[in-house]
PDB file of C-alpha atoms in Angstrom:
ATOM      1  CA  UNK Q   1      16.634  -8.609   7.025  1.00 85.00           C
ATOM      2  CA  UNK Q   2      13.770  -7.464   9.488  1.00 92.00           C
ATOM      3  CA  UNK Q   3      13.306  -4.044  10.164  1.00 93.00           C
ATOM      4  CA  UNK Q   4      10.373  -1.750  11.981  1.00 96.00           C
ATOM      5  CA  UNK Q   5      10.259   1.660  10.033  1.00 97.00           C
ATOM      6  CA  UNK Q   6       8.305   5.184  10.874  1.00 98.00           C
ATOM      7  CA  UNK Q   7       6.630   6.926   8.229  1.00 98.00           C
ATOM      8  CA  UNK Q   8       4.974  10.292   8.193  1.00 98.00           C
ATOM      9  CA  UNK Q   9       1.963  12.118   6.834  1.00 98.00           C
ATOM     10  CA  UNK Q  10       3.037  15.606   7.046  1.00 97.00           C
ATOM     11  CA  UNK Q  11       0.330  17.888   6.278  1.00 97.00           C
ATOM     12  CA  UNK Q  12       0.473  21.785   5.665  1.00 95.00           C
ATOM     13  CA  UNK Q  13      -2.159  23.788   6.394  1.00 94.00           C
ATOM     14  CA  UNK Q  14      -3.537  23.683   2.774  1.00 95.00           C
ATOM     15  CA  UNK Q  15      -4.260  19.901   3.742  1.00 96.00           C
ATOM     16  CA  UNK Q  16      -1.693  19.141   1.151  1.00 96.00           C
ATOM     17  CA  UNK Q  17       0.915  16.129   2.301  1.00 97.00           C
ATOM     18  CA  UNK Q  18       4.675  15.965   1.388  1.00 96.00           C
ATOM     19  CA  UNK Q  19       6.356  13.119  -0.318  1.00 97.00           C
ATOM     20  CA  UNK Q  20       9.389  12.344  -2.259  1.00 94.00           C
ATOM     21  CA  UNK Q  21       9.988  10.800  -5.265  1.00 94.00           C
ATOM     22  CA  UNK Q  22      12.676   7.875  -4.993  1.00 90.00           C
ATOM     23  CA  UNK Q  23      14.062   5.166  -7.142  1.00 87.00           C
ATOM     24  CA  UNK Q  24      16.617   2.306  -6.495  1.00 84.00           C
ATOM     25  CA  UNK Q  25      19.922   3.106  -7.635  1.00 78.00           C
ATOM     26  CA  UNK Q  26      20.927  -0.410  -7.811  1.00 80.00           C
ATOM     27  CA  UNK Q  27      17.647  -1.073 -10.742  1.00 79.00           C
ATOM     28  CA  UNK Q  28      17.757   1.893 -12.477  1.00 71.00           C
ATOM     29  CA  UNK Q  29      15.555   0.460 -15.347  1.00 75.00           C
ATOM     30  CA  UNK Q  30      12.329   0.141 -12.711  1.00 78.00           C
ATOM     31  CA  UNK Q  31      10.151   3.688 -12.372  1.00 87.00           C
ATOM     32  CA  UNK Q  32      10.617   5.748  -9.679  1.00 93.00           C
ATOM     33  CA  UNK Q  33       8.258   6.345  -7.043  1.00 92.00           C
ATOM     34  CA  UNK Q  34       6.241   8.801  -4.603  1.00 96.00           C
ATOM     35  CA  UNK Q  35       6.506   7.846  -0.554  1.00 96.00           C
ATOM     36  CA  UNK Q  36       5.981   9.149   2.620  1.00 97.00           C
ATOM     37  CA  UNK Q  37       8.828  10.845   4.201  1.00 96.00           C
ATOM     38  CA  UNK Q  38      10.195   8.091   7.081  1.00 95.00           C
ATOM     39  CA  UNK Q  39      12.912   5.288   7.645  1.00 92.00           C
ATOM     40  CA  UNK Q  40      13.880   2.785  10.262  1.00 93.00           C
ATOM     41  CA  UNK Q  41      14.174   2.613  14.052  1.00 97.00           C
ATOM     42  CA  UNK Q  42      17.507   3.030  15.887  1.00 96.00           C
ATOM     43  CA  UNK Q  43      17.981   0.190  18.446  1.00 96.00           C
ATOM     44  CA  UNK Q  44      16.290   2.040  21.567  1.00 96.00           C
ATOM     45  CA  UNK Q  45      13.686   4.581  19.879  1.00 97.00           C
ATOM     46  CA  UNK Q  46       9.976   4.776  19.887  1.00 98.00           C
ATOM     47  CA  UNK Q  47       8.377   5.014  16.647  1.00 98.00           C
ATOM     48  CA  UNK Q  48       7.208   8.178  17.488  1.00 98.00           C
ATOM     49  CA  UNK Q  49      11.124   9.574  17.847  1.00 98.00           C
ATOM     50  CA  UNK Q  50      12.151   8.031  14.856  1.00 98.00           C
ATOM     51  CA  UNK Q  51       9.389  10.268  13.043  1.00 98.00           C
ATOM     52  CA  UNK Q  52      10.492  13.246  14.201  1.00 97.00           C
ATOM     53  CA  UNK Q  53      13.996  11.799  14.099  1.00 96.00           C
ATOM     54  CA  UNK Q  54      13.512  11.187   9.903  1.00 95.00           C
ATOM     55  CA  UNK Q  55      11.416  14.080   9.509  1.00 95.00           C
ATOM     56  CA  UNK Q  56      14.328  16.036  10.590  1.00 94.00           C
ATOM     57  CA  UNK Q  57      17.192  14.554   8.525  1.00 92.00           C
ATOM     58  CA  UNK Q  58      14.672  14.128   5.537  1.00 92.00           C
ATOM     59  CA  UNK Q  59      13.470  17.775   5.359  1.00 93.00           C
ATOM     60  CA  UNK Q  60      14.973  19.951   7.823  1.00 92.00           C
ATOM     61  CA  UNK Q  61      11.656  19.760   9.511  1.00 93.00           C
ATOM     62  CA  UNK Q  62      11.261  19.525  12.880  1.00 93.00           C
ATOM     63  CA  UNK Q  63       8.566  18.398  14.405  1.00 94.00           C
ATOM     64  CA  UNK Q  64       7.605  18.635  18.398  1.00 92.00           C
ATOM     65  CA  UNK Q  65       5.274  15.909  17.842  1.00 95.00           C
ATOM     66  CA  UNK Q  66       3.441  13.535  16.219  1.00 97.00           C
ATOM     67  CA  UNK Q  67       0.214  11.886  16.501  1.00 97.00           C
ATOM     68  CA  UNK Q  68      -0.451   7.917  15.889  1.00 96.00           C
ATOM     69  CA  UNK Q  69       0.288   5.600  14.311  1.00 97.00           C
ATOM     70  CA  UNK Q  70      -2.937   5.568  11.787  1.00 97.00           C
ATOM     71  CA  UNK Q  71      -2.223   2.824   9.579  1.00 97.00           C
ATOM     72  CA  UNK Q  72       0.134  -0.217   9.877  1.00 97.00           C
ATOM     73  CA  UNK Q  73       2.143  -2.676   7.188  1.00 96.00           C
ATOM     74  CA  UNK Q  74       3.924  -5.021   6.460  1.00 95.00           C
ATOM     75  CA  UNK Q  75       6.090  -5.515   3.206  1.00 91.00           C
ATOM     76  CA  UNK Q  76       8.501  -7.111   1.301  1.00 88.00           C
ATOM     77  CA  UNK Q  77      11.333  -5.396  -0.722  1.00 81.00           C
ATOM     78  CA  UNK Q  78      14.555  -5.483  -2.238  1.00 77.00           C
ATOM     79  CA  UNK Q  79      16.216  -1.768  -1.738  1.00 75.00           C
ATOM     80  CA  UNK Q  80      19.467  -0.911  -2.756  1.00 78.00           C
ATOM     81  CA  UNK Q  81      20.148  -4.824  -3.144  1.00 80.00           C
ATOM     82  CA  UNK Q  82      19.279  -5.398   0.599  1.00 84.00           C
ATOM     83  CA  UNK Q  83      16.034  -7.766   1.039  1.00 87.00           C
ATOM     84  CA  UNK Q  84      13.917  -6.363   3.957  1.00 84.00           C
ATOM     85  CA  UNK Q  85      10.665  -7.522   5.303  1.00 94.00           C
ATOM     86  CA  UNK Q  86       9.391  -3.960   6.834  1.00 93.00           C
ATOM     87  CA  UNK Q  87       7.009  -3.388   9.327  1.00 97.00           C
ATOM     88  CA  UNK Q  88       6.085  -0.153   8.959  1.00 97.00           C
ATOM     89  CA  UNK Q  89       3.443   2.037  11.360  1.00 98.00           C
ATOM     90  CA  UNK Q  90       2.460   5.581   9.366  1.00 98.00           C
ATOM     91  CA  UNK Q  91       2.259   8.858  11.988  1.00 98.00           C
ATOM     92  CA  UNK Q  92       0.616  12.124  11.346  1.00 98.00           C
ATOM     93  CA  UNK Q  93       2.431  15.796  11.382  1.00 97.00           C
ATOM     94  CA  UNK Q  94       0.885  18.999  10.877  1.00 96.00           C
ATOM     95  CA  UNK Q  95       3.062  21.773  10.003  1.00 95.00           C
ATOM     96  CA  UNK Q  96       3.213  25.574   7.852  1.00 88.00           C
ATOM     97  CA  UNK Q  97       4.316  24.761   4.453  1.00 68.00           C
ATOM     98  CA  UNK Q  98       8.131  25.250   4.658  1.00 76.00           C
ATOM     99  CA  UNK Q  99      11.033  24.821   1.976  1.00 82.00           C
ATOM    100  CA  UNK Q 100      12.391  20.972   2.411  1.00 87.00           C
ATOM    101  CA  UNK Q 101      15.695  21.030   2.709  1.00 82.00           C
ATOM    102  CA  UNK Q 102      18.760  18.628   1.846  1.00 79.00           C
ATOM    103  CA  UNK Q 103      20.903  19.527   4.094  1.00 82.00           C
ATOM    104  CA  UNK Q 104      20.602  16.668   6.651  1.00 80.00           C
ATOM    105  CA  UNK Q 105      20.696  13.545   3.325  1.00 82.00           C
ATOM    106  CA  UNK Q 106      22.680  10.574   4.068  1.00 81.00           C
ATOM    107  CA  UNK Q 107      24.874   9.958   0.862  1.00 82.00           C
ATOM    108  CA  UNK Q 108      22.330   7.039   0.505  1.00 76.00           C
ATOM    109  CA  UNK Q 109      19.419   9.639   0.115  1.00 80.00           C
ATOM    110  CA  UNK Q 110      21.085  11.917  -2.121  1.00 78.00           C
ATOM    111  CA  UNK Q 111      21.830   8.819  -4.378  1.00 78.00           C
ATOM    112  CA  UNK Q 112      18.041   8.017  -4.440  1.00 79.00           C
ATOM    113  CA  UNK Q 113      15.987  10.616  -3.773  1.00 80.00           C
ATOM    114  CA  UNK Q 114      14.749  12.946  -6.491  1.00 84.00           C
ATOM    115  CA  UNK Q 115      12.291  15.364  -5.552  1.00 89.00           C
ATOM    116  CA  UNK Q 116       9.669  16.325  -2.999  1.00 92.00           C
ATOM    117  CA  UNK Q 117       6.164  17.453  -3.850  1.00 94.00           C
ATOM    118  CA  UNK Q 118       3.021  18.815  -1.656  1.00 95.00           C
ATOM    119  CA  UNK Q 119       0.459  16.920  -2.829  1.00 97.00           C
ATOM    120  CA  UNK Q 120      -3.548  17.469  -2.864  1.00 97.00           C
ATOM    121  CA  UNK Q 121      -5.529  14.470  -2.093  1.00 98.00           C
ATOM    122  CA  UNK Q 122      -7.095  15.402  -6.044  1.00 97.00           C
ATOM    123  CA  UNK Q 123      -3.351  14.638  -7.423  1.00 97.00           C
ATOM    124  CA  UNK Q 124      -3.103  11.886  -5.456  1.00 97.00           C
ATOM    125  CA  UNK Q 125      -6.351   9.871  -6.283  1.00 97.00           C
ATOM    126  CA  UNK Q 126      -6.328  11.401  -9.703  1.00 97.00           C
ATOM    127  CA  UNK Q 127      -2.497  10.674 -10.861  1.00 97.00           C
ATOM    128  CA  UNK Q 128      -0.824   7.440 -13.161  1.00 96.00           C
ATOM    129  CA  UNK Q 129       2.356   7.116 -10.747  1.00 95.00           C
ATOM    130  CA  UNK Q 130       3.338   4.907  -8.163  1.00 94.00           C
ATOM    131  CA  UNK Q 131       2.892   5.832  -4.928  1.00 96.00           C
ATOM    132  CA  UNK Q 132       3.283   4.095  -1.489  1.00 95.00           C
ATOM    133  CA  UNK Q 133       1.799   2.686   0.304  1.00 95.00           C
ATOM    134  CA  UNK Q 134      -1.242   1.893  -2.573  1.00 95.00           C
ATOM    135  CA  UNK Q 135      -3.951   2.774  -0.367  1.00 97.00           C
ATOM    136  CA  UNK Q 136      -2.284   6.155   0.598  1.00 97.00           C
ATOM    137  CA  UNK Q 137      -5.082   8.321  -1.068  1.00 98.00           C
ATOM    138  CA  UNK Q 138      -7.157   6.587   1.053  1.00 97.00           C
ATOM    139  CA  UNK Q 139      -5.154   7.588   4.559  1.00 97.00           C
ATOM    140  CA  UNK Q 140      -5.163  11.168   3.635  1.00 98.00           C
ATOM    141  CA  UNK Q 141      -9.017  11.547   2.978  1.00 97.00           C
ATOM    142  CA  UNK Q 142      -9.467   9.766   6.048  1.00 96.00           C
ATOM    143  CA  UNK Q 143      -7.324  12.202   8.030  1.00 95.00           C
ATOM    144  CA  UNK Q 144      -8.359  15.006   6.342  1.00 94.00           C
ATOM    145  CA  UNK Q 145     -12.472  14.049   7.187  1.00 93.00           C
ATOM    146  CA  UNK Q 146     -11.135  13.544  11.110  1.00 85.00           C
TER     147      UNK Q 146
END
């Protein structure tokens, strides 16, 4: 299955960014893993109001705008038992640190998601754990330095 996807830096203003730690319900021997907040496009929407579309159900965020994309992708995956080949673009959000919330999880999200973290770009070039996408540490610095 093809699918385009939005995913989002979301900064705070201590330049930390949010992710969530996520595993596949369906493998539950594999590691979990750190991402991006973000999902795919509705048939109609712009990549830019699926963002703030995901942002909102994701966190309780919600976001006016966002600014991009900064960084695009392509993968292969097997989620939940579904094959995908995602294209993904990555936005940027800046926002006040706020509590995330549940409250808008899909029953698919509350079966896979386990957390959510602020993260400093220290942690995230400095830590053992998988994170996507790989070169993520890389993104942040890069928006941080613009």
């Amino acid at each position: 299955m093809n699918r385009r996807a939005a995913r989002v830096l979301i900064f705070n203003e201590h330049d930390c960014v949010l992710l969530f730690r996520e595993f596949d319900s369906t493998t539950p021997e594999h590691l979990p893993w750190w991402c991006t907040p973000g999902g795919g496009l509705e048939p109609g929407e712009t990549l830019h109001e699926a963002a703030i579309r995901e942002v909102k159900e994701e966190t309780g965020i919600t976001l006016t705008s966002v600014s991009g994309p900064i960084y695009d992708e392509e993968t292969d995956l097997t989620y939940e038992g579904v094959e995908l080949h995602q294209y993904q673009q990555f936005v940027v959000a800046h926002v006040h640190e706020v509590a995330v919330s549940a409250e808008g999880w899909t029953d698919l999200e509350k079966r896979i998601m386990l957390e959510s973290r602020w993260w400093k770009l220290s942690d995230l070039e400095n830590t053992t754990e998988t994170i996507y996408p790989e070169n993520l540490a890389q993104l942040v610095r890069a928006e941080l330095e613009r």
